[in-house]
PDB file of C-alpha atoms in Angstrom:
ATOM      1  CA  ILE A  88       7.771  -0.163  -5.211  1.00  0.00           C
ATOM      2  CA  GLY A  89       9.692   1.638  -7.875  1.00  0.00           C
ATOM      3  CA  GLY A  90      13.081   2.498  -9.245  1.00  0.00           C
ATOM      4  CA  LYS A  91      14.869   4.056 -12.167  1.00  0.00           C
ATOM      5  CA  VAL A  92      15.048   2.060 -15.352  1.00  0.00           C
ATOM      6  CA  ASP A  93      18.280   2.550 -17.259  1.00  0.00           C
ATOM      7  CA  ARG A  94      16.746   2.042 -20.695  1.00  0.00           C
ATOM      8  CA  ILE A  95      13.578   0.948 -22.460  1.00  0.00           C
ATOM      9  CA  ASP A  96      13.715  -0.057 -26.094  1.00  0.00           C
ATOM     10  CA  GLU A  97      11.775  -2.126 -28.588  1.00  0.00           C
ATOM     11  CA  GLN A  98      13.154  -4.950 -30.672  1.00  0.00           C
ATOM     12  CA  GLN A  99      11.028  -6.965 -33.090  1.00  0.00           C
ATOM     13  CA  GLY A 100       7.784  -6.013 -31.320  1.00  0.00           C
ATOM     14  CA  VAL A 101       9.092  -6.773 -27.820  1.00  0.00           C
ATOM     15  CA  VAL A 102       9.601  -4.005 -25.249  1.00  0.00           C
ATOM     16  CA  ARG A 103      12.897  -4.580 -23.484  1.00  0.00           C
ATOM     17  CA  VAL A 104      13.489  -3.183 -20.012  1.00  0.00           C
ATOM     18  CA  VAL A 105      17.266  -2.854 -19.868  1.00  0.00           C
ATOM     19  CA  ASP A 106      19.328  -2.553 -16.696  1.00  0.00           C
ATOM     20  CA  TYR A 107      23.059  -1.829 -16.958  1.00  0.00           C
ATOM     21  CA  LYS A 108      25.431  -3.549 -14.536  1.00  0.00           C
ATOM     22  CA  THR A 109      29.056  -2.479 -14.225  1.00  0.00           C
ATOM     23  CA  GLY A 110      30.240  -5.168 -11.803  1.00  0.00           C
ATOM     24  CA  SER A 111      30.853  -8.847 -12.172  1.00  0.00           C
ATOM     25  CA  LEU A 112      27.816 -10.888 -13.161  1.00  0.00           C
ATOM     26  CA  ASP A 113      27.546 -14.630 -13.550  1.00  0.00           C
ATOM     27  CA  GLN A 114      25.384 -15.933 -16.406  1.00  0.00           C
ATOM     28  CA  ALA A 115      23.535 -18.149 -13.912  1.00  0.00           C
ATOM     29  CA  ALA A 116      22.188 -15.033 -12.171  1.00  0.00           C
ATOM     30  CA  LEU A 117      19.979 -14.348 -15.198  1.00  0.00           C
ATOM     31  CA  GLY A 118      18.474 -17.806 -15.567  1.00  0.00           C
ATOM     32  CA  MET A 119      15.986 -19.794 -13.532  1.00  0.00           C
ATOM     33  CA  VAL A 120      13.807 -22.848 -13.765  1.00  0.00           C
ATOM     34  CA  ALA A 121      10.934 -21.303 -11.783  1.00  0.00           C
ATOM     35  CA  ILE A 122       9.985 -17.917 -10.305  1.00  0.00           C
ATOM     36  CA  GLU A 123      10.353 -19.317  -6.770  1.00  0.00           C
ATOM     37  CA  GLU A 124      14.133 -19.200  -7.232  1.00  0.00           C
ATOM     38  CA  LEU A 125      13.980 -15.406  -7.032  1.00  0.00           C
ATOM     39  CA  PHE A 126      12.360 -15.554  -3.601  1.00  0.00           C
ATOM     40  CA  THR A 127      14.196 -18.467  -1.962  1.00  0.00           C
ATOM     41  CA  ARG A 128      15.348 -17.618   1.555  1.00  0.00           C
ATOM     42  CA  GLY A 129      18.753 -18.835   2.582  1.00  0.00           C
ATOM     43  CA  ALA A 130      20.083 -19.221  -0.958  1.00  0.00           C
ATOM     44  CA  LYS A 131      23.809 -18.592  -1.140  1.00  0.00           C
ATOM     45  CA  LYS A 132      23.557 -16.905  -4.542  1.00  0.00           C
ATOM     46  CA  VAL A 133      20.653 -14.486  -4.785  1.00  0.00           C
ATOM     47  CA  LYS A 134      19.380 -13.637  -8.266  1.00  0.00           C
ATOM     48  CA  LYS A 135      18.787  -9.993  -7.373  1.00  0.00           C
ATOM     49  CA  GLU A 136      19.588  -8.656 -10.851  1.00  0.00           C
ATOM     50  CA  ALA A 137      16.945 -10.872 -12.462  1.00  0.00           C
ATOM     51  CA  LEU A 138      14.384  -9.973  -9.792  1.00  0.00           C
ATOM     52  CA  GLN A 139      15.064  -6.245 -10.123  1.00  0.00           C
ATOM     53  CA  SER A 140      14.740  -6.323 -13.913  1.00  0.00           C
ATOM     54  CA  LEU A 141      11.578  -8.434 -13.861  1.00  0.00           C
ATOM     55  CA  LEU A 142      10.082  -6.103 -11.267  1.00  0.00           C
ATOM     56  CA  TYR A 143      10.759  -3.100 -13.504  1.00  0.00           C
ATOM     57  CA  GLY A 144       9.219  -5.006 -16.416  1.00  0.00           C
ATOM     58  CA  TYR A 145       6.181  -5.884 -14.305  1.00  0.00           C
ATOM     59  CA  ILE A 146       5.605  -2.259 -13.278  1.00  0.00           C
ATOM     60  CA  LEU A 147       6.081  -0.895 -16.796  1.00  0.00           C
ATOM     61  CA  ARG A 148       3.879  -3.544 -18.371  1.00  0.00           C
ATOM     62  CA  ARG A 149       1.055  -2.781 -15.931  1.00  0.00           C
ATOM     63  CA  SER A 150       1.366   0.983 -16.394  1.00  0.00           C
ATOM     64  CA  HIS A 151       2.354   1.512 -20.043  1.00  0.00           C
ATOM     65  CA  PHE A 152       2.682  -1.664 -22.114  1.00  0.00           C
ATOM     66  CA  MET A 153      -0.356  -3.789 -21.231  1.00  0.00           C
ATOM     67  CA  GLY A 154      -0.799  -5.413 -24.650  1.00  0.00           C
ATOM     68  CA  THR A 155       2.858  -5.737 -25.563  1.00  0.00           C
ATOM     69  CA  PRO A 156       5.386  -8.483 -24.770  1.00  0.00           C
ATOM     70  CA  VAL A 157       7.913  -7.210 -22.208  1.00  0.00           C
ATOM     71  CA  GLN A 158      11.291  -8.779 -21.465  1.00  0.00           C
ATOM     72  CA  ALA A 159      13.926  -8.025 -18.842  1.00  0.00           C
ATOM     73  CA  VAL A 160      17.470  -7.565 -20.130  1.00  0.00           C
ATOM     74  CA  ILE A 161      20.723  -7.022 -18.231  1.00  0.00           C
ATOM     75  CA  TYR A 162      23.572  -5.303 -20.064  1.00  0.00           C
ATOM     76  CA  ALA A 163      26.567  -6.558 -18.130  1.00  0.00           C
ATOM     77  CA  ILE A 164      29.283  -4.121 -19.174  1.00  0.00           C
ATOM     78  CA  LEU A 165      32.096  -6.596 -18.461  1.00  0.00           C
ATOM     79  CA  HIS A 166      30.472  -9.086 -20.876  1.00  0.00           C
ATOM     80  CA  PHE A 167      29.660  -6.737 -23.768  1.00  0.00           C
ATOM     81  CA  ARG A 168      32.141  -8.407 -26.104  1.00  0.00           C
ATOM     82  CA  ASP A 169      31.349 -11.945 -24.960  1.00  0.00           C
ATOM     83  CA  GLU A 170      29.064 -13.309 -27.678  1.00  0.00           C
ATOM     84  CA  LYS A 171      28.183 -16.342 -25.529  1.00  0.00           C
ATOM     85  CA  PHE A 172      26.814 -14.241 -22.653  1.00  0.00           C
ATOM     86  CA  ARG A 173      23.003 -14.115 -22.926  1.00  0.00           C
ATOM     87  CA  MET A 174      21.725 -10.850 -21.481  1.00  0.00           C
ATOM     88  CA  THR A 175      18.021 -11.665 -21.406  1.00  0.00           C
ATOM     89  CA  VAL A 176      16.487 -12.982 -18.179  1.00  0.00           C
ATOM     90  CA  THR A 177      15.443 -16.557 -18.899  1.00  0.00           C
ATOM     91  CA  MET A 178      13.274 -19.272 -17.439  1.00  0.00           C
ATOM     92  CA  GLU A 179      13.978 -22.824 -18.584  1.00  0.00           C
ATOM     93  CA  LYS A 180      16.539 -21.288 -20.972  1.00  0.00           C
ATOM     94  CA  GLN A 181      13.882 -19.226 -22.793  1.00  0.00           C
ATOM     95  CA  PRO A 182      13.488 -15.429 -22.603  1.00  0.00           C
ATOM     96  CA  VAL A 183      10.841 -14.523 -20.018  1.00  0.00           C
ATOM     97  CA  ASP A 184       7.756 -12.647 -21.213  1.00  0.00           C
ATOM     98  CA  VAL A 185       6.639 -10.689 -18.146  1.00  0.00           C
ATOM     99  CA  ALA A 186       2.964 -11.265 -19.098  1.00  0.00           C
ATOM    100  CA  VAL A 187       3.411 -15.024 -18.710  1.00  0.00           C
ATOM    101  CA  ILE A 188       4.839 -14.818 -15.174  1.00  0.00           C
ATOM    102  CA  GLU A 189       2.980 -11.702 -14.016  1.00  0.00           C
ATOM    103  CA  GLY A 190       0.454 -13.406 -11.733  1.00  0.00           C
ATOM    104  CA  GLU A 191       2.993 -15.653 -10.048  1.00  0.00           C
ATOM    105  CA  LEU A 192       5.491 -12.811  -9.660  1.00  0.00           C
ATOM    106  CA  GLU A 193       2.824 -10.600  -8.098  1.00  0.00           C
ATOM    107  CA  GLY A 194       1.830 -13.332  -5.646  1.00  0.00           C
ATOM    108  CA  HIS A 195       5.417 -13.793  -4.461  1.00  0.00           C
ATOM    109  CA  LEU A 196       5.898 -10.030  -4.180  1.00  0.00           C
ATOM    110  CA  LYS A 197       2.771  -9.666  -2.053  1.00  0.00           C
ATOM    111  CA  ASP A 198       3.924 -12.477   0.239  1.00  0.00           C
ATOM    112  CA  LEU A 199       7.372 -10.921   0.570  1.00  0.00           C
ATOM    113  CA  LEU A 200       5.996  -7.458   1.357  1.00  0.00           C
ATOM    114  CA  ALA A 201       3.597  -8.914   3.921  1.00  0.00           C
ATOM    115  CA  GLU A 202       6.534 -10.636   5.602  1.00  0.00           C
ATOM    116  CA  ILE A 203       8.691  -7.486   5.532  1.00  0.00           C
ATOM    117  CA  PHE A 204       5.982  -5.336   7.105  1.00  0.00           C
ATOM    118  CA  SER A 205       4.781  -7.926   9.606  1.00  0.00           C
ATOM    119  CA  ALA A 206       5.393  -6.980  13.229  1.00  0.00           C
ATOM    120  CA  SER A 207       6.219 -10.625  13.956  1.00  0.00           C
ATOM    121  CA  THR A 208       9.090 -10.867  11.461  1.00  0.00           C
ATOM    122  CA  VAL A 209      12.449 -11.198  13.183  1.00  0.00           C
ATOM    123  CA  TYR A 210      15.551 -10.315  11.202  1.00  0.00           C
ATOM    124  CA  GLY A 211      19.029 -11.649  11.817  1.00  0.00           C
ATOM    125  CA  GLN A 212      22.474 -11.501  10.297  1.00  0.00           C
ATOM    126  CA  THR A 213      23.220 -13.410   7.142  1.00  0.00           C
ATOM    127  CA  GLU A 214      24.912 -16.776   7.448  1.00  0.00           C
ATOM    128  CA  PHE A 215      26.948 -15.928   4.330  1.00  0.00           C
ATOM    129  CA  ARG A 216      29.724 -13.747   5.742  1.00  0.00           C
ATOM    130  CA  GLU A 217      31.133 -12.925   2.285  1.00  0.00           C
ATOM    131  CA  ARG A 218      28.103 -10.678   1.751  1.00  0.00           C
ATOM    132  CA  CYS A 219      29.268  -8.504   4.645  1.00  0.00           C
ATOM    133  CA  VAL A 220      32.281  -7.286   2.662  1.00  0.00           C
ATOM    134  CA  THR A 221      30.198  -5.100   0.349  1.00  0.00           C
ATOM    135  CA  CYS A 222      27.161  -4.566   2.587  1.00  0.00           C
ATOM    136  CA  PRO A 223      26.215  -0.886   2.933  1.00  0.00           C
ATOM    137  CA  TYR A 224      24.817  -1.578   6.430  1.00  0.00           C
ATOM    138  CA  LYS A 225      27.888  -3.209   7.963  1.00  0.00           C
ATOM    139  CA  ALA A 226      28.544  -0.145  10.137  1.00  0.00           C
ATOM    140  CA  PHE A 227      25.148  -0.645  11.805  1.00  0.00           C
ATOM    141  CA  CYS A 228      25.423  -4.405  12.043  1.00  0.00           C
ATOM    142  CA  ARG A 229      28.872  -4.377  13.653  1.00  0.00           C
ATOM    143  CA  ARG A 230      29.432  -7.989  12.784  1.00  0.00           C
ATOM    144  CA  GLU A 231      32.913  -9.114  13.807  1.00  0.00           C
TER     145      GLU A 231
END
């Protein structure tokens, strides 16, 4: 698992893994009550931005910042001037320190990867047709 991090900075002793987003982003996509929300199957609104940023934070913490607090931050370009928009990924309305959720996040990731690579996993089309509009695989799917 890997990717390209847009930016890494440090603010008041906390390493921030920053991901820039140019499209529309709802504030709710950055908040959760529990890690399970990031892995819930069949959810209409997937918190993919939060998961991606936390995954980057997890990888960087394990490889470079083991003893340092690491947070995931989303710079939503359309909300730059909105002072009410909180750009830090939160859990129970508090910024998430990757070290605190690391074990639980890793467990869910392992379960998800095992499911993806299992020969018995059967995939089907999404029940949420609005996702098909921007899906890069719609040419293969041929959903009417």
